[in-house]
Amino acid sequence: MDEHTGDRGAGMAPEQDPVEPGQGESEPGESEPEPGEPGPGTLIVGRDAELARLHRAVDPLSADRVLILAGEMGTGKSALLEHAARRAGAAGARVLRATGSASESGLAFSALHQLLRPVPTEVAALPGRQRAAVRDAFGEGRAESEPDLMRVGVAVLSLLSGLGEHRPVLVVLDDAQWFDRASLDALSFVARRLDGEPVTMLIGVRGGDHLPGFDRHVPTLTLGPLDNAAAHHLLDLQPNSPAGHTRSRILDQAGGNPLALRELTRTASAQDTAAGPPSVGPLPLSDRLERLFAARLDRLPAATARALLLLAAMDSADATLAGSAGLPRAEDPVWLPAAQAGLVRHGGTDIRFRHPLVRSAVYHAASVDARREAHRTLAEVLRDEPDRRAWHRAAGCPHPDAAVSAELERTADRARRRGGHAAAAQTLRRAAELAPRREDSARLLVEAAAEAVFTGDLPWVEDLVAQARARTDDATLLASAAVQAGRLAVLTGRHTAVFSRLADAAEEWAASHPAAALDLVVGAAVVRFYSGEDTQRHRIQNLLRRLPTSAAQTGLRTWVRAVSDPFDNRTRLTALLPRLTAEAKERPERLTAVGIMAWLLDETPQAVRAFDAAFDRWELRGALPEGLGGAVAWAYLERGRWEQAREACARTTAVGRAAGLDHAVACAATVDATLLAFQGDTSEARARAEDALALIDPLESRSVSVQAHRALGAAAAAEGAHETAYGHLRRVFTADGAPVHYHASYPALADLAAAAVRCGRHEEAAAIVERSAAALADNASPRLRALISRARGLLADPEDAEPHFRAALADPALEYWPFERAQTLLDLAEWLRRRRRIAEARGPLTEALELFRRLGARPWIERARAESRAAGLGVTDASPDALAELSPQQRQIIRLAARGLTNREIGEKLFLSPRTVSSHLYRSFPKLGITARSQLRDLVTGAEATSTPRATHSWSPGPAGSRSPAGGPR
């Protein structure tokens, strides 16, 4: 019950009354509109092009599944959406609607609850975990733990897709700028996955407002003012159409706004026509209209005014309690003066305000005491609705009140447990305002900041922290506030500014609160990784030296060192991993941190084991990506578990987009792009890499920039465009050959060399390789030593290459990087064949081809097959090649289906609707030469068996190398 509802409501829908929350599907036969208002059969003036665009959007054959309709207050958004909804309904579509309101923007999942209220049977029919997630989100479950927000999104997607199996579905979201954040997150998740679904989403939003989660790629239709001819036409259609000077003044003041044209005309006709509409000076249009509505209140009877105020103080859910709240029934004559004044209209069995601005005018025209009394009346009625009761009690408080503050705190806790972090933060902020003691107020503000962190809204977090600082001198609380702000700041793209702030705060708290200072340094290390700025490393080292050491802090200090400089004393850091893994055994989040450290130290096998162990007990969940969460996807990619890498990318992308964290989305995009390039989907790989680069500043985020150019280089190499590949990979190093990023650049050395030898850049590439080798020296990991050896073999004179290739393959542990190993095997085999040592080339060739087949690396499969034929090997098409003809997503779906997962289970795992999964399976079966799902298991099992190395293909990397089974550990 925000007392600033009027300001917010000014942005709500225009000529047509908004669909009341809870009305559900659109049906014919609603009450007739008042004269001059557009209704079901009324002509909408001056919007022919916009109507045509909406008609195309709701056509089931339209390519656009989502359309945003943006416009200022009164421009006609709701009227157009209502027209589209009725048209779709008449054509047989199922129409579901929800309308935002300022008073409900702080109630988690309230908009989603509106949308799904008409389909309880379908909600109940969802798979168990999805149904439980929705019930928890709506506060109907046990809510013993925070719901998986991604699962809520999958559940809504599955539900809408299921409805679409029977008839097209239209989702109409009006005044979406007032939707609660949790609902927006779920709906934006769904909106990005509607391709191929018989579901259309139309979204009405106030012009200039950004909807979190809905990115720049969503088509937007913007409503401008009516042109002069249309404005005159609309005035001609009004009762008592104005003329002369009055018409001129109305046209001038309305500025082409349809609502203003109608309401100014209504006001003018109620006064002396010669006087025209009241002159209100240069007020904003919303204020002018609100004053017009407020002026009509003066002539109303007291009983009518009181009823209107009680109605204005209600939110949509309260409306069902209107009778018990003392509100007159719709047929009561007390409403007649308000209807005659154009303030309300009958909506079937209830009374509705004609426009949100009317509600705002009624509310703010009343005295503060009268508004508070109305909220106290509603609070008494809502004893069985604790969250709404708490907000009404808060709105009715004339001064700080410890009991009401505590009640709001309990409401915030319930919102948090349902995943409504934005709602929890808003509630805690209000609780802080009502807390009598400054210390309690500051504590609540810090807690509000901690919840706001999960919205991704850094300015909001910083504002809450600043308010907390202004209310307390408590060092512990202030240190906690600094840490909360830092948690979110590290995930943004403002790396230079954020690092300075975190480092400054760490210095401030180093002496008095070393634990908080270390937490800040932990965040600073993450920023250092993203930025790649070397001066930040020195400052981190200085901060660590200032902080006291203890056994309990070993894990955090190791994290800081591994993240900020993994190749400084790598041996010592690596030696700590087993101990840290053992200590984190029962703590999944700590196991994930150990896995990230292991990946940074090029201990990918340990990293993957840690991630596997963590995810056995704990799914990555929550409203934010983890710091350096992209390491999970990179580790799975390096280890050859590409399907899991893509799953990790999908989750990070979904969470990052929902939180508005472009940098997290960019990180996931670079992994996805690299994997797609390896699999031969080069156009999509380039698109993903370019998306990543568009989301970041390359000077602020060197890690993402380097990884994106590595992906672009891999895509070009897959197409045989070696000059282009070299150009991208050369950008991974500075002009003088130093790595652009201290960790992300080094894995590109071998690929840089491979491109260089094919476009005549031997000398330049060799200088870069040797500079990197010298910089790493004894701190190079076995993996990097192998990559450097491979690069040297490629760049060496032909007679000198063999020892380098043999060295790159000498360590059996390197089989844990199967793609890199297969590349080196192929390089060696090509070198051997060109030396006419064909018999020796066959072993590594066979192993390389089998590895590429198992991974589904199509360009490399073709290259290895061509080399195998040249070496006299009989190469036959096997099952893995059939799988390789599928897209990466189709391969994921096929493998999961082969394991017995249903379409719903696959969709939940990959964040797709069951219908989309079914469509991919339908398109994949002909490519695989099968006709039934029951054949998948044998097909995939046969493919894996074919690519399992056989003993006859074992080979020795050389006299100095140990004999190892081809293909290595699985």
Short mmCIF file of C-alpha atoms in Angstrom, two decimals, residues 150-554:
data_model
loop_
_atom_site.label_atom_id
_atom_site.label_comp_id
_atom_site.label_asym_id
_atom_site.label_seq_id
_atom_site.Cartn_x
_atom_site.Cartn_y
_atom_site.Cartn_z
CA MET A 150 14.61 -21.51 -13.03
CA ARG A 151 12.27 -24.42 -12.31
CA VAL A 152 9.41 -21.95 -11.83
CA GLY A 153 10.19 -20.58 -15.29
CA VAL A 154 10.31 -24.07 -16.81
CA ALA A 155 6.98 -24.88 -15.14
CA VAL A 156 5.27 -21.82 -16.66
CA LEU A 157 6.79 -22.60 -20.06
CA SER A 158 5.58 -26.20 -19.84
CA LEU A 159 2.10 -25.10 -18.80
CA LEU A 160 1.72 -22.59 -21.63
CA SER A 161 3.14 -25.02 -24.15
CA GLY A 162 0.69 -27.68 -22.96
CA LEU A 163 -2.24 -25.28 -23.33
CA GLY A 164 -1.02 -24.56 -26.85
CA GLU A 165 -1.40 -28.19 -27.85
CA HIS A 166 -5.16 -27.65 -27.95
CA ARG A 167 -5.42 -24.09 -29.29
CA PRO A 168 -3.17 -21.03 -29.64
CA VAL A 169 -2.41 -19.14 -26.45
CA LEU A 170 -2.19 -15.36 -26.03
CA VAL A 171 -0.59 -13.98 -22.89
CA VAL A 172 -1.43 -10.32 -22.28
CA LEU A 173 0.67 -8.53 -19.68
CA ASP A 174 -0.49 -4.96 -19.11
CA ASP A 175 1.24 -2.29 -17.03
CA ALA A 176 4.15 -4.66 -16.77
CA GLN A 177 6.36 -1.92 -15.32
CA TRP A 178 4.50 -2.60 -12.05
CA PHE A 179 4.94 -6.37 -12.08
CA ASP A 180 6.83 -7.73 -9.12
CA ARG A 181 10.40 -8.68 -9.97
CA ALA A 182 9.99 -12.42 -9.30
CA SER A 183 7.12 -12.63 -11.82
CA LEU A 184 9.11 -10.65 -14.38
CA ASP A 185 12.04 -13.02 -14.00
CA ALA A 186 9.84 -16.05 -14.65
CA LEU A 187 8.00 -14.44 -17.57
CA SER A 188 11.16 -13.14 -19.24
CA PHE A 189 12.58 -16.67 -18.95
CA VAL A 190 9.50 -17.96 -20.78
CA ALA A 191 9.55 -15.17 -23.37
CA ARG A 192 13.03 -16.15 -24.56
CA ARG A 193 11.90 -19.73 -25.21
CA LEU A 194 8.71 -19.29 -27.23
CA ASP A 195 10.20 -19.98 -30.67
CA GLY A 196 8.18 -22.77 -32.22
CA GLU A 197 5.50 -22.58 -29.53
CA PRO A 198 1.87 -21.67 -30.30
CA VAL A 199 2.11 -18.99 -27.63
CA THR A 200 2.23 -15.22 -28.16
CA MET A 201 3.08 -12.71 -25.44
CA LEU A 202 1.94 -9.08 -25.68
CA ILE A 203 3.37 -6.73 -23.07
CA GLY A 204 2.12 -3.24 -22.30
CA VAL A 205 4.65 -0.99 -20.57
CA ARG A 206 4.98 2.70 -19.86
CA GLY A 207 7.30 4.42 -22.33
CA GLY A 208 10.85 4.80 -21.07
CA ASP A 209 10.59 2.01 -18.50
CA HIS A 210 12.98 -0.91 -18.81
CA LEU A 211 11.63 -4.36 -18.05
CA PRO A 212 14.29 -6.47 -16.32
CA GLY A 213 15.02 -9.62 -18.27
CA PHE A 214 13.56 -8.35 -21.56
CA ASP A 215 16.58 -7.38 -23.61
CA ARG A 216 17.06 -5.16 -26.61
CA HIS A 217 16.20 -7.97 -29.03
CA VAL A 218 12.50 -8.00 -28.05
CA PRO A 219 10.46 -6.18 -30.75
CA THR A 220 8.86 -3.00 -29.44
CA LEU A 221 5.93 -1.06 -30.86
CA THR A 222 5.93 2.49 -29.50
CA LEU A 223 2.76 4.56 -29.31
CA GLY A 224 3.33 8.21 -30.02
CA PRO A 225 0.80 11.05 -29.83
CA LEU A 226 -2.10 11.12 -32.26
CA ASP A 227 -1.57 13.29 -35.29
CA ASN A 228 -3.69 16.41 -35.72
CA ALA A 229 -6.29 14.78 -37.97
CA ALA A 230 -6.77 11.83 -35.60
CA ALA A 231 -7.01 14.15 -32.58
CA HIS A 232 -9.76 16.18 -34.30
CA HIS A 233 -11.54 12.96 -35.24
CA LEU A 234 -11.47 11.73 -31.64
CA LEU A 235 -12.91 15.04 -30.42
CA ASP A 236 -15.67 14.78 -33.03
CA LEU A 237 -16.66 11.42 -31.54
CA GLN A 238 -17.09 12.78 -28.00
CA PRO A 239 -20.46 13.76 -26.56
CA ASN A 240 -20.67 17.56 -26.54
CA SER A 241 -17.79 17.76 -28.99
CA PRO A 242 -15.90 21.01 -28.29
CA ALA A 243 -15.57 23.77 -30.84
CA GLY A 244 -13.81 27.04 -31.39
CA HIS A 245 -11.43 28.37 -28.76
CA THR A 246 -12.24 25.53 -26.36
CA ARG A 247 -11.28 22.94 -28.97
CA SER A 248 -8.02 24.74 -29.68
CA ARG A 249 -7.11 24.85 -25.99
CA ILE A 250 -7.93 21.15 -25.55
CA LEU A 251 -5.84 20.20 -28.55
CA ASP A 252 -2.96 22.34 -27.28
CA GLN A 253 -2.99 20.96 -23.74
CA ALA A 254 -3.61 17.31 -24.70
CA GLY A 255 -0.67 17.13 -27.10
CA GLY A 256 -2.22 14.24 -29.02
CA ASN A 257 -2.81 12.10 -25.91
CA PRO A 258 -6.12 10.21 -26.35
CA LEU A 259 -7.00 10.07 -22.65
CA ALA A 260 -6.26 13.77 -22.21
CA LEU A 261 -8.40 14.64 -25.22
CA ARG A 262 -11.39 12.81 -23.76
CA GLU A 263 -11.01 13.95 -20.16
CA LEU A 264 -10.33 17.60 -20.99
CA THR A 265 -13.45 17.51 -23.18
CA ARG A 266 -15.46 16.00 -20.33
CA THR A 267 -14.23 18.70 -17.95
CA ALA A 268 -14.92 21.49 -20.43
CA SER A 269 -18.48 20.30 -21.03
CA ALA A 270 -19.15 20.29 -17.28
CA GLN A 271 -18.10 23.95 -17.00
CA ASP A 272 -18.89 27.10 -18.86
CA THR A 273 -17.90 26.17 -22.39
CA ALA A 274 -16.49 29.62 -22.97
CA ALA A 275 -14.09 29.20 -20.11
CA GLY A 276 -12.68 26.05 -21.58
CA PRO A 277 -10.58 23.55 -19.66
CA PRO A 278 -8.88 24.76 -16.50
CA SER A 279 -5.48 26.30 -16.98
CA VAL A 280 -2.99 24.32 -14.98
CA GLY A 281 0.24 25.78 -16.24
CA PRO A 282 3.16 23.64 -17.34
CA LEU A 283 2.33 20.65 -15.16
CA PRO A 284 3.17 17.18 -16.55
CA LEU A 285 0.24 15.64 -18.36
CA SER A 286 -0.31 13.03 -15.63
CA ASP A 287 -0.61 15.80 -13.02
CA ARG A 288 -3.04 17.74 -15.18
CA LEU A 289 -5.25 14.69 -15.62
CA GLU A 290 -5.04 13.79 -11.97
CA ARG A 291 -6.12 17.30 -11.02
CA LEU A 292 -9.04 17.06 -13.42
CA PHE A 293 -10.20 13.89 -11.70
CA ALA A 294 -9.54 15.29 -8.21
CA ALA A 295 -11.60 18.42 -8.98
CA ARG A 296 -14.65 16.23 -9.53
CA LEU A 297 -14.38 14.86 -5.98
CA ASP A 298 -15.35 18.20 -4.45
CA ARG A 299 -18.95 17.82 -5.62
CA LEU A 300 -19.42 14.29 -4.28
CA PRO A 301 -21.37 13.36 -1.13
CA ALA A 302 -19.25 12.40 1.89
CA ALA A 303 -20.40 8.75 1.81
CA THR A 304 -19.38 8.45 -1.83
CA ALA A 305 -15.99 10.05 -1.15
CA ARG A 306 -15.37 7.63 1.75
CA ALA A 307 -16.29 4.60 -0.40
CA LEU A 308 -14.00 5.80 -3.17
CA LEU A 309 -11.10 6.23 -0.74
CA LEU A 310 -11.53 2.73 0.63
CA LEU A 311 -11.63 1.37 -2.91
CA ALA A 312 -8.49 3.34 -3.79
CA ALA A 313 -6.63 1.97 -0.76
CA MET A 314 -7.35 -1.63 -1.72
CA ASP A 315 -5.18 -3.75 -3.95
CA SER A 316 -6.64 -6.24 -6.41
CA ALA A 317 -6.58 -9.18 -3.99
CA ASP A 318 -8.32 -7.09 -1.31
CA ALA A 319 -11.20 -6.41 -3.66
CA THR A 320 -12.69 -9.84 -2.95
CA LEU A 321 -13.13 -8.68 0.65
CA ALA A 322 -14.94 -5.48 -0.29
CA GLY A 323 -18.16 -6.31 1.54
CA SER A 324 -16.51 -7.24 4.82
CA ALA A 325 -14.34 -4.13 4.59
CA GLY A 326 -17.46 -1.99 4.71
CA LEU A 327 -17.41 -1.12 1.01
CA PRO A 328 -20.90 -0.70 -0.48
CA ARG A 329 -22.04 -3.28 -3.00
CA ALA A 330 -21.88 -2.41 -6.71
CA GLU A 331 -25.61 -1.78 -6.91
CA ASP A 332 -25.58 0.61 -3.93
CA PRO A 333 -26.74 4.13 -4.96
CA VAL A 334 -23.75 5.60 -3.15
CA TRP A 335 -21.72 4.90 -6.33
CA LEU A 336 -24.05 6.78 -8.66
CA PRO A 337 -22.52 10.26 -8.14
CA ALA A 338 -19.05 8.84 -8.76
CA ALA A 339 -20.21 7.14 -11.97
CA GLN A 340 -21.88 10.35 -13.16
CA ALA A 341 -18.62 12.22 -12.51
CA GLY A 342 -16.78 9.74 -14.75
CA LEU A 343 -14.68 8.31 -11.90
CA VAL A 344 -15.92 4.72 -11.74
CA ARG A 345 -17.88 2.23 -13.78
CA HIS A 346 -19.58 -1.06 -13.07
CA GLY A 347 -17.55 -4.12 -14.02
CA GLY A 348 -20.18 -6.82 -13.73
CA THR A 349 -20.65 -7.39 -9.99
CA ASP A 350 -17.98 -4.95 -8.86
CA ILE A 351 -16.96 -1.33 -9.12
CA ARG A 352 -13.81 -0.29 -10.98
CA PHE A 353 -11.98 2.96 -11.35
CA ARG A 354 -12.08 4.15 -14.93
CA HIS A 355 -8.31 4.64 -15.01
CA PRO A 356 -5.38 4.23 -12.59
CA LEU A 357 -5.05 8.02 -12.55
CA VAL A 358 -8.54 8.21 -11.03
CA ARG A 359 -7.48 5.91 -8.24
CA SER A 360 -4.36 8.01 -7.71
CA ALA A 361 -6.40 11.23 -7.66
CA VAL A 362 -8.89 9.84 -5.14
CA TYR A 363 -6.14 8.54 -2.89
CA HIS A 364 -4.01 11.67 -2.86
CA ALA A 365 -6.90 14.11 -2.65
CA ALA A 366 -7.77 12.64 0.76
CA SER A 367 -6.04 13.87 3.88
CA VAL A 368 -3.17 11.84 5.29
CA ASP A 369 -5.27 10.91 8.32
CA ALA A 370 -8.13 9.70 6.11
CA ARG A 371 -5.76 7.53 4.06
CA ARG A 372 -4.28 6.00 7.17
CA GLU A 373 -7.72 5.25 8.56
CA ALA A 374 -8.67 3.46 5.33
CA HIS A 375 -5.57 1.27 5.54
CA ARG A 376 -6.22 0.47 9.19
CA THR A 377 -9.75 -0.61 8.26
CA LEU A 378 -8.38 -2.94 5.60
CA ALA A 379 -5.74 -4.33 7.96
CA GLU A 380 -8.45 -5.38 10.40
CA VAL A 381 -10.27 -7.28 7.66
CA LEU A 382 -7.11 -9.04 6.42
CA ARG A 383 -6.21 -10.97 9.56
CA ASP A 384 -5.89 -14.20 7.56
CA GLU A 385 -3.64 -12.54 4.93
CA PRO A 386 -0.53 -11.69 6.95
CA ASP A 387 1.52 -10.17 4.13
CA ARG A 388 -1.19 -7.81 2.89
CA ARG A 389 -2.22 -7.05 6.44
CA ALA A 390 1.37 -6.04 7.26
CA TRP A 391 1.51 -3.61 4.33
CA HIS A 392 -1.85 -2.05 5.22
CA ARG A 393 -0.76 -1.69 8.85
CA ALA A 394 2.44 -0.02 7.67
CA ALA A 395 0.49 2.39 5.44
CA GLY A 396 -1.75 3.22 8.39
CA CYS A 397 1.14 4.02 10.76
CA PRO A 398 1.48 7.72 11.68
CA HIS A 399 4.85 7.17 13.36
CA PRO A 400 7.51 4.46 13.91
CA ASP A 401 6.07 1.32 15.43
CA ALA A 402 8.19 -1.64 16.57
CA ALA A 403 5.34 -4.14 16.26
CA VAL A 404 4.49 -3.18 12.69
CA SER A 405 8.18 -3.15 11.77
CA ALA A 406 8.53 -6.67 13.16
CA GLU A 407 5.45 -7.80 11.24
CA LEU A 408 6.97 -6.48 8.01
CA GLU A 409 10.22 -8.26 8.81
CA ARG A 410 8.33 -11.55 9.05
CA THR A 411 6.62 -10.76 5.74
CA ALA A 412 10.05 -10.16 4.17
CA ASP A 413 11.26 -13.51 5.44
CA ARG A 414 8.32 -15.26 3.80
CA ALA A 415 9.00 -13.43 0.53
CA ARG A 416 12.68 -14.39 0.67
CA ARG A 417 11.87 -18.07 1.23
CA ARG A 418 9.64 -17.97 -1.86
CA GLY A 419 12.45 -16.47 -3.91
CA GLY A 420 10.96 -12.96 -3.93
CA HIS A 421 14.17 -11.07 -3.23
CA ALA A 422 12.95 -7.75 -4.60
CA ALA A 423 9.77 -7.99 -2.54
CA ALA A 424 11.81 -8.88 0.55
CA ALA A 425 14.10 -5.91 0.01
CA GLN A 426 11.18 -3.48 -0.42
CA THR A 427 9.51 -4.83 2.70
CA LEU A 428 12.67 -4.62 4.79
CA ARG A 429 13.21 -1.04 3.63
CA ARG A 430 9.72 -0.13 4.84
CA ALA A 431 10.35 -2.02 8.09
CA ALA A 432 13.49 0.08 8.55
CA GLU A 433 11.47 3.28 8.14
CA LEU A 434 9.10 2.15 10.91
CA ALA A 435 11.75 0.84 13.32
CA PRO A 436 11.90 3.18 16.36
CA ARG A 437 15.58 2.46 17.14
CA ARG A 438 18.21 3.70 14.67
CA GLU A 439 20.29 0.56 15.22
CA ASP A 440 17.37 -1.67 14.21
CA SER A 441 16.66 0.56 11.23
CA ALA A 442 20.27 0.29 10.05
CA ARG A 443 20.26 -3.49 10.51
CA LEU A 444 17.09 -3.83 8.47
CA LEU A 445 18.54 -1.67 5.70
CA VAL A 446 21.63 -3.86 5.51
CA GLU A 447 19.38 -6.91 5.32
CA ALA A 448 17.38 -5.16 2.60
CA ALA A 449 20.62 -4.56 0.70
CA ALA A 450 21.51 -8.24 1.05
CA GLU A 451 18.19 -9.17 -0.59
CA ALA A 452 18.43 -6.45 -3.23
CA VAL A 453 21.78 -7.93 -4.27
CA PHE A 454 19.86 -10.79 -5.89
CA THR A 455 17.92 -8.42 -8.15
CA GLY A 456 21.06 -7.27 -9.93
CA ASP A 457 20.10 -3.63 -9.29
CA LEU A 458 23.40 -2.18 -8.08
CA PRO A 459 22.18 1.46 -7.67
CA TRP A 460 19.40 0.21 -5.39
CA VAL A 461 21.86 -1.82 -3.31
CA GLU A 462 24.19 1.16 -3.02
CA ASP A 463 21.32 3.45 -2.00
CA LEU A 464 20.23 1.05 0.76
CA VAL A 465 23.80 0.76 1.99
CA ALA A 466 24.16 4.55 2.01
CA GLN A 467 20.95 4.86 4.06
CA ALA A 468 22.30 2.29 6.54
CA ARG A 469 25.57 4.18 6.89
CA ALA A 470 23.65 7.35 7.65
CA ARG A 471 21.87 5.68 10.56
CA THR A 472 24.63 3.89 12.43
CA ASP A 473 28.23 4.06 13.56
CA ASP A 474 28.30 0.32 14.29
CA ALA A 475 31.50 -0.86 12.61
CA THR A 476 30.32 -4.47 12.29
CA LEU A 477 27.13 -3.42 10.55
CA LEU A 478 28.93 -0.98 8.27
CA ALA A 479 31.46 -3.64 7.31
CA SER A 480 28.61 -6.02 6.52
CA ALA A 481 27.01 -3.30 4.39
CA ALA A 482 30.21 -2.88 2.41
CA VAL A 483 30.41 -6.64 1.80
CA GLN A 484 26.79 -6.76 0.59
CA ALA A 485 27.38 -4.01 -1.94
CA GLY A 486 30.56 -5.76 -3.06
CA ARG A 487 28.79 -9.07 -3.66
CA LEU A 488 26.79 -7.63 -6.52
CA ALA A 489 29.37 -5.14 -7.73
CA VAL A 490 31.79 -7.93 -8.71
CA LEU A 491 29.21 -9.31 -11.13
CA THR A 492 28.78 -6.07 -13.05
CA GLY A 493 30.98 -4.83 -15.87
CA ARG A 494 32.31 -1.74 -14.05
CA HIS A 495 35.52 -3.51 -13.09
CA THR A 496 37.90 -0.59 -12.64
CA ALA A 497 35.58 1.42 -10.41
CA VAL A 498 34.38 -1.63 -8.50
CA PHE A 499 37.90 -2.88 -7.80
CA SER A 500 38.93 0.47 -6.37
CA ARG A 501 35.89 0.59 -4.14
CA LEU A 502 36.38 -2.95 -2.84
CA ALA A 503 40.08 -2.45 -2.25
CA ASP A 504 39.51 0.87 -0.47
CA ALA A 505 36.87 -0.71 1.78
CA ALA A 506 39.20 -3.64 2.54
CA GLU A 507 41.91 -1.23 3.61
CA GLU A 508 39.41 0.62 5.78
CA TRP A 509 38.34 -2.52 7.64
CA ALA A 510 41.63 -4.41 7.65
CA ALA A 511 42.56 -3.49 11.22
CA SER A 512 39.18 -3.51 12.96
CA HIS A 513 37.27 -6.17 10.99
CA PRO A 514 39.77 -8.38 9.16
CA ALA A 515 37.17 -11.04 8.31
CA ALA A 516 35.03 -8.50 6.44
CA ALA A 517 38.15 -7.09 4.82
CA LEU A 518 39.10 -10.56 3.55
CA ASP A 519 35.60 -10.99 2.12
CA LEU A 520 36.10 -7.76 0.22
CA VAL A 521 39.48 -8.93 -1.06
CA VAL A 522 37.82 -12.15 -2.23
CA GLY A 523 35.47 -10.03 -4.35
CA ALA A 524 38.35 -7.87 -5.54
CA ALA A 525 40.16 -10.99 -6.76
CA VAL A 526 37.14 -11.94 -8.89
CA VAL A 527 37.12 -8.46 -10.39
CA ARG A 528 40.86 -8.80 -11.06
CA PHE A 529 40.18 -12.01 -12.99
CA TYR A 530 37.49 -10.42 -15.11
CA SER A 531 39.44 -7.24 -15.79
CA GLY A 532 42.89 -8.80 -16.23
CA GLU A 533 44.43 -5.53 -15.03
CA ASP A 534 47.91 -6.29 -13.68
CA THR A 535 48.15 -3.36 -11.27
CA GLN A 536 45.25 -4.88 -9.36
CA ARG A 537 47.32 -7.98 -8.61
CA HIS A 538 49.90 -5.92 -6.72
CA ARG A 539 47.24 -4.23 -4.62
CA ILE A 540 45.65 -7.57 -3.74
CA GLN A 541 49.02 -8.92 -2.63
CA ASN A 542 49.58 -5.87 -0.43
CA LEU A 543 46.14 -6.26 1.14
CA LEU A 544 46.76 -9.93 1.92
CA ARG A 545 49.99 -9.06 3.66
CA ARG A 546 48.13 -6.61 5.91
CA LEU A 547 45.54 -9.15 7.00
CA PRO A 548 46.23 -11.62 9.84
CA THR A 549 46.47 -15.27 8.86
CA SER A 550 44.67 -18.18 10.50
CA ALA A 551 43.95 -21.80 9.63
CA ALA A 552 40.26 -20.96 9.27
CA GLN A 553 41.07 -18.49 6.51
CA THR A 554 43.25 -20.81 4.44
#
